Structures are given as C-alpha cells and as structure tokens.
Amino acid sequence: MPGQAIKSRPNKSGNSASGEQYLPEHLAFEMARVVEEAAIAAARTMGQGDRPGSDHAAVQAMRRAFEDVPIAGNIVIGEGERDEAPMLFIGEEVGRGGFEVDIAVDPVEGTNLVANGLPNSIAVMAISERGGLLHAPDSYMKKLAVGPKAAPYVHIDAPVRENLEAVANALEKPLGDVCVVILDRPRHADLIKEVRDAGARIKLISDGDVDACIATAIETTGIHVAMGTGGAPEGVLAAAAIKCLGGNFMGRLEPRNKEEADRAIAMGFGNLDRVLSIDDLVKSDSVIFCATGITDGDLVRGVRFFGNHARTHSILVHANGTVRFIESVHRLGARPSR
Ligand code: VTB
C-alpha cells in the first residue's frame, strides 16, 4: 500500500560487513583520477561514430591511471572475461599495491552516446572491501531505482502504479509531477504504457541507465524513478552509488537465452527469479563510487577542452555519506595517459 514501508531500508551501519572501518576517504580522490582520465580519453572520440574506438581509448587511459593508485585491486566487473578483453578483464589485478579492494568498472557507460555525441555518458567505477560487490553475470537485469525518501516504499514486484503512487506520496508530489526514466526499447512497451496510464511523466533515454538510476538519488536532477531492463553488471555499479546515497535499488536477473541462464547458474545464482536487494548487489557498507561525465548529463557535465587543457566534472560518493561534485582542470600532456 502506498505510504507504507514494504522493504526495509539499506543497512546504514557505520562499519563495513567485515567490521572494518570505511575505506579511507582519500581513496575516493585516487579513484576520481582514474575515471577522469578515462572520460578525457573517451571525450576526444566524441561523435566519431566509433564505439569500439571510444571504449578502447577509455580502457587504455583507465588501465594506465590505475598503475599509480595505492590499491591491490581485483576487477570483479570489467570489460569481460580474460579471454575476451585485453585489459580490465575480470580477475585482473590493478593498482600499485595497498588497500585490498574489489573493483567494478565501466570505462564508457553509454558507448553509443559517446559515438553519437549524445548526453549522459560517464566513465564509472565502484570499489569496496574484498567480497563486497556481486559478481554479476553479463546478462540483463530488471531494475527499479529510487532516491532516499521513497526508498522504503517501493518493491520491484509491486504493480507499477502502486510504486509510482508510493513515490509520489513519499516525495509529497502529485503523481503527475513524478518523472520516470526508462530505456527506449521495444521490450519496455508495456512498462511505458503502465507508467503513462498511471499519469506519471516519462523521460525515454536511448542508452545509459547507470546515470539515470543514480540520478534518482540526487534531488536536483528532477528524476525520481528508474525502471526497466538493462545490463546486470551496470546494475551493481548503480547500486553501489545508490547504497551510499541512501536510496533503494532492486534487481532481478533476466537472462536473454539458455546460455546466459546456464552461465548465471554456474556463477552460483541458484534461483534466477530471486529478487536482488541493494545489499545482495553491494554486500559491503565500505564502498566508494565515482563517475566522470564524458558528455553532458543529468548527474555531471561532460569534458570540455580549451587551450591545452581539459575540464572534467565528477561525482564522488563515499559510504560515510559524503557526496562531492568535483570540477578539475587537467593540463593535457602532463601525464603519460594523455
Ligand atoms: C544498454 C545501455 C545501458 O544496458 O541499453 C544496455 O545503454 C543493454 O540494453 O546503459 P540493450 O541491449 O537493449 O542496448 C546498459 O548498458 C546498462 O544497463
């Protein structure tokens, strides 16, 4: 029923799952440098219509930037399996040694967006203590994301109208003011109709649901709900940010074929129909999330080049509840990765 908590809030205890303190805050800045480098490299390829080229540029820049970072990082979500990705593959060790962390990366979330110069592409990464991030299979995931106020009142299995009414109540808005982001895909025809019938507003996006999901948890974006099916690994990235921001994210794997289903089962997903809560996706409370805009977006602005410099805009979210928006100016050529 709208207005009643049907899902408990994410665990907001001060310590990590293992009882350790949060990852130190300065690591957030180290991670920011890595996504900034990826964003600058990808932004240089904007509009070239070359998706692999944009991805490759960002991957190379990110891989090089990792070499200076004081972590012993293990990629758990990356560019693919070892035999299909030369860099940032799952299981790759990155960093120059130090804090033992698991890493989820997407050097370009929204390669189509960069290739076409469209909004909302980001270079993105989450880190946690070891074992803190779900090893999501490369499959689809049904997703539901909302910000902190609506967090306790929605459920992925509730009817669409009920969830939207609950969000409207929690935000003290008329339902007609609630804005839902949905990937513009034929598979979402029924969902789009249900949202329209409920009377909420819709923002259809061509790509980039990580940005959209996180935007639900940042009040100034004007985005209140993200719904629909996108990539499962990207679901973990979005969940990491939303957990730190106090919102809610729920998912359910939706394998596209038997091969994907078998692979998910082989990875230990016994019951594929299981609802994945934000704490299933991000087990640890010791998480850092950061993203840099490649093209302008709802969360952050894209890279701007001027003279011999690039200006980047990033969001850094630390599990201790600090959110930073950082604008940086980088002299091009000052680092080997540029
Ligand atoms: C894309 C992309 C999303 O999921 O839509 C992809 O834009 C999967 O959907 O940001 P399609 O196969 O229909 O393109 C994401 O990568 C992430 O969830």
PDB file of C-alpha atoms and ligand atoms in Angstrom, residues 106 108-113 139-141 143 183-188 205-211 229-235 256, ligand 1:
ATOM      1  CA  ASP A 106      32.784   0.652 -16.914  1.00  0.00           C
ATOM      2  CA  VAL A 108      32.450   4.114 -21.033  1.00  0.00           C
ATOM      3  CA  GLU A 109      28.876   3.617 -19.831  1.00  0.00           C
ATOM      4  CA  GLY A 110      26.953   4.518 -22.976  1.00  0.00           C
ATOM      5  CA  THR A 111      29.337   3.884 -25.884  1.00  0.00           C
ATOM      6  CA  ASN A 112      26.532   4.732 -28.351  1.00  0.00           C
ATOM      7  CA  LEU A 113      26.086   8.052 -26.586  1.00  0.00           C
ATOM      8  CA  SER A 139      23.195 -10.693 -18.678  1.00  0.00           C
ATOM      9  CA  TYR A 140      20.146  -8.452 -18.446  1.00  0.00           C
ATOM     10  CA  MET A 141      18.623  -7.278 -15.195  1.00  0.00           C
ATOM     11  CA  LYS A 143      15.803  -2.763 -12.296  1.00  0.00           C
ATOM     12  CA  LEU A 183      15.387   2.923 -21.728  1.00  0.00           C
ATOM     13  CA  ASP A 184      13.618   3.397 -25.063  1.00  0.00           C
ATOM     14  CA  ARG A 185      13.354  -0.235 -26.149  1.00  0.00           C
ATOM     15  CA  PRO A 186      10.526  -2.339 -27.616  1.00  0.00           C
ATOM     16  CA  ARG A 187      10.796  -4.631 -24.562  1.00  0.00           C
ATOM     17  CA  HIS A 188       9.540  -1.729 -22.444  1.00  0.00           C
ATOM     18  CA  ILE A 205      16.629   7.507 -22.921  1.00  0.00           C
ATOM     19  CA  SER A 206      18.429   5.825 -25.798  1.00  0.00           C
ATOM     20  CA  ASP A 207      21.215   4.442 -23.566  1.00  0.00           C
ATOM     21  CA  GLY A 208      22.929   4.913 -20.224  1.00  0.00           C
ATOM     22  CA  ASP A 209      20.739   3.629 -17.415  1.00  0.00           C
ATOM     23  CA  VAL A 210      23.519   3.822 -14.780  1.00  0.00           C
ATOM     24  CA  ASP A 211      23.405   7.603 -14.914  1.00  0.00           C
ATOM     25  CA  THR A 229      15.686  -3.834 -18.044  1.00  0.00           C
ATOM     26  CA  GLY A 230      19.348  -3.116 -18.820  1.00  0.00           C
ATOM     27  CA  GLY A 231      22.735  -4.666 -18.192  1.00  0.00           C
ATOM     28  CA  ALA A 232      23.228  -6.645 -14.963  1.00  0.00           C
ATOM     29  CA  PRO A 233      26.866  -5.614 -14.307  1.00  0.00           C
ATOM     30  CA  GLU A 234      25.818  -1.972 -14.640  1.00  0.00           C
ATOM     31  CA  GLY A 235      23.128  -2.690 -12.050  1.00  0.00           C
ATOM     32  CA  ARG A 256      18.313 -13.441 -22.699  1.00  0.00           C
TER      33      ARG A 256
HETATM   34  C1  VTB B   1      22.276  -0.550 -22.965  1.00  0.00           C
HETATM   35  C2  VTB B   1      22.954   0.638 -22.296  1.00  0.00           C
HETATM   36  C3  VTB B   1      22.690   0.636 -20.821  1.00  0.00           C
HETATM   37  O1  VTB B   1      22.358  -1.672 -20.834  1.00  0.00           O
HETATM   38  O2  VTB B   1      20.962  -0.294 -23.116  1.00  0.00           O
HETATM   39  C4  VTB B   1      22.430  -1.870 -22.216  1.00  0.00           C
HETATM   40  O3  VTB B   1      22.597   1.830 -22.842  1.00  0.00           O
HETATM   41  C5  VTB B   1      21.561  -3.028 -22.606  1.00  0.00           C
HETATM   42  O4  VTB B   1      20.450  -2.785 -23.376  1.00  0.00           O
HETATM   43  O5  VTB B   1      23.213   1.756 -20.201  1.00  0.00           O
HETATM   44  P1  VTB B   1      20.320  -3.091 -24.939  1.00  0.00           P
HETATM   45  O6  VTB B   1      20.927  -4.439 -25.232  1.00  0.00           O
HETATM   46  O7  VTB B   1      18.869  -3.070 -25.254  1.00  0.00           O
HETATM   47  O8  VTB B   1      21.047  -1.988 -25.661  1.00  0.00           O
HETATM   48  C6  VTB B   1      23.186  -0.658 -20.312  1.00  0.00           C
HETATM   49  O9  VTB B   1      24.484  -0.856 -20.750  1.00  0.00           O
HETATM   50  C7  VTB B   1      23.404  -0.722 -18.833  1.00  0.00           C
HETATM   51  O10 VTB B   1      22.412  -1.217 -18.113  1.00  0.00           O
END
